[in-house]
PDB file of C-alpha atoms in Angstrom:
ATOM      1  CA  UNK A 123     -11.251  41.215  33.889  1.00  0.00           C
ATOM      2  CA  UNK A 124     -11.696  39.095  36.967  1.00  0.00           C
ATOM      3  CA  UNK A 125     -12.233  35.371  36.772  1.00  0.00           C
ATOM      4  CA  UNK A 126     -12.824  33.337  39.905  1.00  0.00           C
ATOM      5  CA  UNK A 127     -12.456  29.993  38.172  1.00  0.00           C
ATOM      6  CA  UNK A 128      -8.946  28.971  37.074  1.00  0.00           C
ATOM      7  CA  UNK A 129      -8.501  27.640  33.529  1.00  0.00           C
ATOM      8  CA  UNK A 130      -7.696  23.951  33.418  1.00  0.00           C
ATOM      9  CA  UNK A 131      -5.886  21.915  30.822  1.00  0.00           C
ATOM     10  CA  UNK A 132      -9.254  20.455  29.826  1.00  0.00           C
ATOM     11  CA  UNK A 133     -10.638  23.963  29.260  1.00  0.00           C
ATOM     12  CA  UNK A 134      -7.607  24.917  27.178  1.00  0.00           C
ATOM     13  CA  UNK A 135      -7.934  21.740  25.145  1.00  0.00           C
ATOM     14  CA  UNK A 136     -11.569  22.523  24.381  1.00  0.00           C
ATOM     15  CA  UNK A 137     -10.765  26.130  23.513  1.00  0.00           C
ATOM     16  CA  UNK A 138      -7.743  25.308  21.351  1.00  0.00           C
ATOM     17  CA  UNK A 139      -9.172  22.160  19.716  1.00  0.00           C
ATOM     18  CA  UNK A 140     -10.638  23.954  16.679  1.00  0.00           C
ATOM     19  CA  UNK A 141      -7.450  26.013  16.276  1.00  0.00           C
ATOM     20  CA  UNK A 142      -5.369  22.847  16.408  1.00  0.00           C
ATOM     21  CA  UNK A 143      -7.542  21.221  13.727  1.00  0.00           C
ATOM     22  CA  UNK A 144      -7.247  24.299  11.522  1.00  0.00           C
ATOM     23  CA  UNK A 145      -3.458  24.316  11.859  1.00  0.00           C
ATOM     24  CA  UNK A 146      -3.386  20.602  11.030  1.00  0.00           C
ATOM     25  CA  UNK A 147      -5.419  21.177   7.842  1.00  0.00           C
ATOM     26  CA  UNK A 148      -3.184  24.109   6.879  1.00  0.00           C
ATOM     27  CA  UNK A 149      -0.127  21.902   7.404  1.00  0.00           C
ATOM     28  CA  UNK A 150      -1.622  19.186   5.177  1.00  0.00           C
ATOM     29  CA  UNK A 151      -2.469  21.747   2.501  1.00  0.00           C
ATOM     30  CA  UNK A 152       1.039  23.193   2.549  1.00  0.00           C
ATOM     31  CA  UNK A 153       2.540  19.713   2.334  1.00  0.00           C
ATOM     32  CA  UNK A 154       0.317  18.908  -0.638  1.00  0.00           C
ATOM     33  CA  UNK A 155       1.186  22.184  -2.369  1.00  0.00           C
ATOM     34  CA  UNK A 156       4.892  21.450  -1.883  1.00  0.00           C
ATOM     35  CA  UNK A 157       4.451  17.945  -3.319  1.00  0.00           C
ATOM     36  CA  UNK A 158       2.571  19.345  -6.317  1.00  0.00           C
ATOM     37  CA  UNK A 159       5.376  21.840  -6.919  1.00  0.00           C
ATOM     38  CA  UNK A 160       7.966  19.064  -6.690  1.00  0.00           C
ATOM     39  CA  UNK A 161       5.935  16.940  -9.097  1.00  0.00           C
ATOM     40  CA  UNK A 162       5.761  19.811 -11.586  1.00  0.00           C
ATOM     41  CA  UNK A 163       9.515  20.323 -11.317  1.00  0.00           C
ATOM     42  CA  UNK A 164      10.228  16.600 -11.579  1.00  0.00           C
ATOM     43  CA  UNK A 165       7.921  16.076 -14.556  1.00  0.00           C
ATOM     44  CA  UNK A 166       6.645  19.349 -16.055  1.00  0.00           C
ATOM     45  CA  UNK A 167       4.414  17.582 -18.577  1.00  0.00           C
ATOM     46  CA  UNK A 168       1.041  16.812 -16.947  1.00  0.00           C
ATOM     47  CA  UNK A 169       0.335  14.081 -19.510  1.00  0.00           C
ATOM     48  CA  UNK A 170       3.544  12.260 -18.522  1.00  0.00           C
ATOM     49  CA  UNK A 171       2.648  12.540 -14.839  1.00  0.00           C
ATOM     50  CA  UNK A 172      -0.785  11.106 -15.624  1.00  0.00           C
ATOM     51  CA  UNK A 173       0.800   8.192 -17.498  1.00  0.00           C
ATOM     52  CA  UNK A 174       2.979   7.471 -14.483  1.00  0.00           C
ATOM     53  CA  UNK A 175      -0.068   7.550 -12.171  1.00  0.00           C
ATOM     54  CA  UNK A 176      -1.807   5.088 -14.495  1.00  0.00           C
ATOM     55  CA  UNK A 177       1.228   2.786 -14.449  1.00  0.00           C
ATOM     56  CA  UNK A 178       1.220   2.935 -10.645  1.00  0.00           C
ATOM     57  CA  UNK A 179      -2.483   2.081 -10.573  1.00  0.00           C
ATOM     58  CA  UNK A 180      -1.941  -0.827 -12.976  1.00  0.00           C
ATOM     59  CA  UNK A 181       0.968  -2.134 -10.902  1.00  0.00           C
ATOM     60  CA  UNK A 182      -1.084  -1.876  -7.724  1.00  0.00           C
ATOM     61  CA  UNK A 183      -3.954  -3.768  -9.355  1.00  0.00           C
ATOM     62  CA  UNK A 184      -1.574  -6.468 -10.624  1.00  0.00           C
ATOM     63  CA  UNK A 185      -0.153  -6.837  -7.110  1.00  0.00           C
ATOM     64  CA  UNK A 186      -3.647  -7.094  -5.619  1.00  0.00           C
ATOM     65  CA  UNK A 187      -4.639  -9.765  -8.169  1.00  0.00           C
ATOM     66  CA  UNK A 188      -1.439 -11.700  -7.478  1.00  0.00           C
ATOM     67  CA  UNK A 189      -2.168 -11.650  -3.731  1.00  0.00           C
ATOM     68  CA  UNK A 190      -5.714 -12.864  -4.418  1.00  0.00           C
ATOM     69  CA  UNK A 191      -4.346 -15.655  -6.609  1.00  0.00           C
ATOM     70  CA  UNK A 192      -1.990 -16.652  -3.791  1.00  0.00           C
ATOM     71  CA  UNK A 193      -4.867 -16.802  -1.318  1.00  0.00           C
ATOM     72  CA  UNK A 194      -6.867 -18.898  -3.748  1.00  0.00           C
ATOM     73  CA  UNK A 195      -3.928 -21.261  -4.322  1.00  0.00           C
ATOM     74  CA  UNK A 196      -3.476 -21.638  -0.572  1.00  0.00           C
ATOM     75  CA  UNK A 197      -7.176 -22.371  -0.058  1.00  0.00           C
ATOM     76  CA  UNK A 198      -7.631 -24.690  -3.055  1.00  0.00           C
ATOM     77  CA  UNK A 199      -4.824 -27.229  -2.985  1.00  0.00           C
ATOM     78  CA  UNK A 200      -4.308 -29.333  -6.111  1.00  0.00           C
ATOM     79  CA  UNK A 201      -4.627 -32.636  -4.266  1.00  0.00           C
ATOM     80  CA  UNK A 202      -6.813 -33.577  -1.341  1.00  0.00           C
ATOM     81  CA  UNK A 203      -3.938 -34.226   1.038  1.00  0.00           C
ATOM     82  CA  UNK A 204      -3.622 -33.175   4.670  1.00  0.00           C
ATOM     83  CA  UNK A 205      -3.010 -29.457   5.199  1.00  0.00           C
ATOM     84  CA  UNK A 206       0.489 -29.738   6.613  1.00  0.00           C
ATOM     85  CA  UNK A 207       3.783 -28.183   5.631  1.00  0.00           C
ATOM     86  CA  UNK A 208       5.777 -29.351   2.630  1.00  0.00           C
ATOM     87  CA  UNK A 209       8.355 -31.216   4.744  1.00  0.00           C
ATOM     88  CA  UNK A 210       5.687 -33.168   6.599  1.00  0.00           C
ATOM     89  CA  UNK A 211       3.873 -33.910   3.334  1.00  0.00           C
ATOM     90  CA  UNK A 212       7.103 -35.331   1.854  1.00  0.00           C
ATOM     91  CA  UNK A 213       7.333 -37.688   4.831  1.00  0.00           C
ATOM     92  CA  UNK A 214       3.697 -38.768   4.455  1.00  0.00           C
ATOM     93  CA  UNK A 215       3.251 -38.963   0.657  1.00  0.00           C
ATOM     94  CA  UNK A 216       6.635 -38.488  -0.993  1.00  0.00           C
ATOM     95  CA  UNK A 217       8.348 -35.568  -2.703  1.00  0.00           C
ATOM     96  CA  UNK A 218       6.441 -35.798  -5.998  1.00  0.00           C
ATOM     97  CA  UNK A 219       3.028 -35.507  -4.337  1.00  0.00           C
ATOM     98  CA  UNK A 220       4.223 -32.788  -1.965  1.00  0.00           C
ATOM     99  CA  UNK A 221       5.670 -30.753  -4.835  1.00  0.00           C
ATOM    100  CA  UNK A 222       2.469 -31.210  -6.842  1.00  0.00           C
ATOM    101  CA  UNK A 223       0.406 -30.039  -3.864  1.00  0.00           C
ATOM    102  CA  UNK A 224       2.473 -26.903  -3.284  1.00  0.00           C
ATOM    103  CA  UNK A 225       3.415 -25.958  -6.869  1.00  0.00           C
ATOM    104  CA  UNK A 226       0.402 -23.617  -7.354  1.00  0.00           C
ATOM    105  CA  UNK A 227       1.243 -21.870  -4.079  1.00  0.00           C
ATOM    106  CA  UNK A 228       4.916 -21.482  -4.994  1.00  0.00           C
ATOM    107  CA  UNK A 229       3.965 -20.198  -8.460  1.00  0.00           C
ATOM    108  CA  UNK A 230       1.527 -17.706  -6.932  1.00  0.00           C
ATOM    109  CA  UNK A 231       4.198 -16.539  -4.479  1.00  0.00           C
ATOM    110  CA  UNK A 232       6.524 -15.937  -7.424  1.00  0.00           C
ATOM    111  CA  UNK A 233       3.792 -13.847  -9.098  1.00  0.00           C
ATOM    112  CA  UNK A 234       3.314 -11.778  -5.925  1.00  0.00           C
ATOM    113  CA  UNK A 235       7.068 -11.212  -5.702  1.00  0.00           C
ATOM    114  CA  UNK A 236       7.280 -10.160  -9.372  1.00  0.00           C
ATOM    115  CA  UNK A 237       4.284  -7.822  -9.051  1.00  0.00           C
ATOM    116  CA  UNK A 238       5.733  -6.321  -5.890  1.00  0.00           C
ATOM    117  CA  UNK A 239       9.109  -5.794  -7.564  1.00  0.00           C
ATOM    118  CA  UNK A 240       7.437  -4.129 -10.547  1.00  0.00           C
ATOM    119  CA  UNK A 241       5.395  -1.829  -8.304  1.00  0.00           C
ATOM    120  CA  UNK A 242       8.464  -0.915  -6.235  1.00  0.00           C
ATOM    121  CA  UNK A 243      10.469  -0.142  -9.371  1.00  0.00           C
ATOM    122  CA  UNK A 244       7.724   2.220 -10.579  1.00  0.00           C
ATOM    123  CA  UNK A 245       7.502   3.883  -7.170  1.00  0.00           C
ATOM    124  CA  UNK A 246      11.271   4.367  -7.117  1.00  0.00           C
ATOM    125  CA  UNK A 247      11.258   6.082 -10.523  1.00  0.00           C
ATOM    126  CA  UNK A 248       9.309   9.037  -9.153  1.00  0.00           C
ATOM    127  CA  UNK A 249       8.888   8.979  -5.366  1.00  0.00           C
ATOM    128  CA  UNK A 250       7.206  12.378  -5.321  1.00  0.00           C
ATOM    129  CA  UNK A 251       4.509  11.171  -7.727  1.00  0.00           C
ATOM    130  CA  UNK A 252       4.040   8.082  -5.588  1.00  0.00           C
ATOM    131  CA  UNK A 253       3.602  10.235  -2.461  1.00  0.00           C
ATOM    132  CA  UNK A 254       1.097  12.445  -4.261  1.00  0.00           C
ATOM    133  CA  UNK A 255      -0.898   9.475  -5.461  1.00  0.00           C
ATOM    134  CA  UNK A 256      -1.001   8.063  -1.945  1.00  0.00           C
ATOM    135  CA  UNK A 257      -2.106  11.457  -0.587  1.00  0.00           C
ATOM    136  CA  UNK A 258      -4.950  11.665  -3.116  1.00  0.00           C
ATOM    137  CA  UNK A 259      -6.101   8.168  -2.165  1.00  0.00           C
ATOM    138  CA  UNK A 260      -6.530   9.182   1.494  1.00  0.00           C
TER     139      UNK A 260
END
């Protein structure tokens, strides 16, 4: 078999591209199968795994709502004072007014922190179930 034209890297890339994609999909499938096996070993009862997935979904939703509440608190200040930091506001209008202006934001930040802590605690209970859930979401 004689070929006058040498094969370039570009040619090889084009030839091997579909093979590379197939190997990538096989790798993803094997990873997913391994995670499913780990999940079954970690929690053999499918109903319990489903409950955990639901708790994760609820925690994620609570975290999302807390972040939205924080954004709303940041955008809708309680008083119509200048949009400056707390320290500057204390200088301009006193501590009471500054605290009143930023209390909704601080409260919302506390809610985000609590929701994040709750979600992290659930994820830490069963990391393999968390990884599986994330893989299914992709």
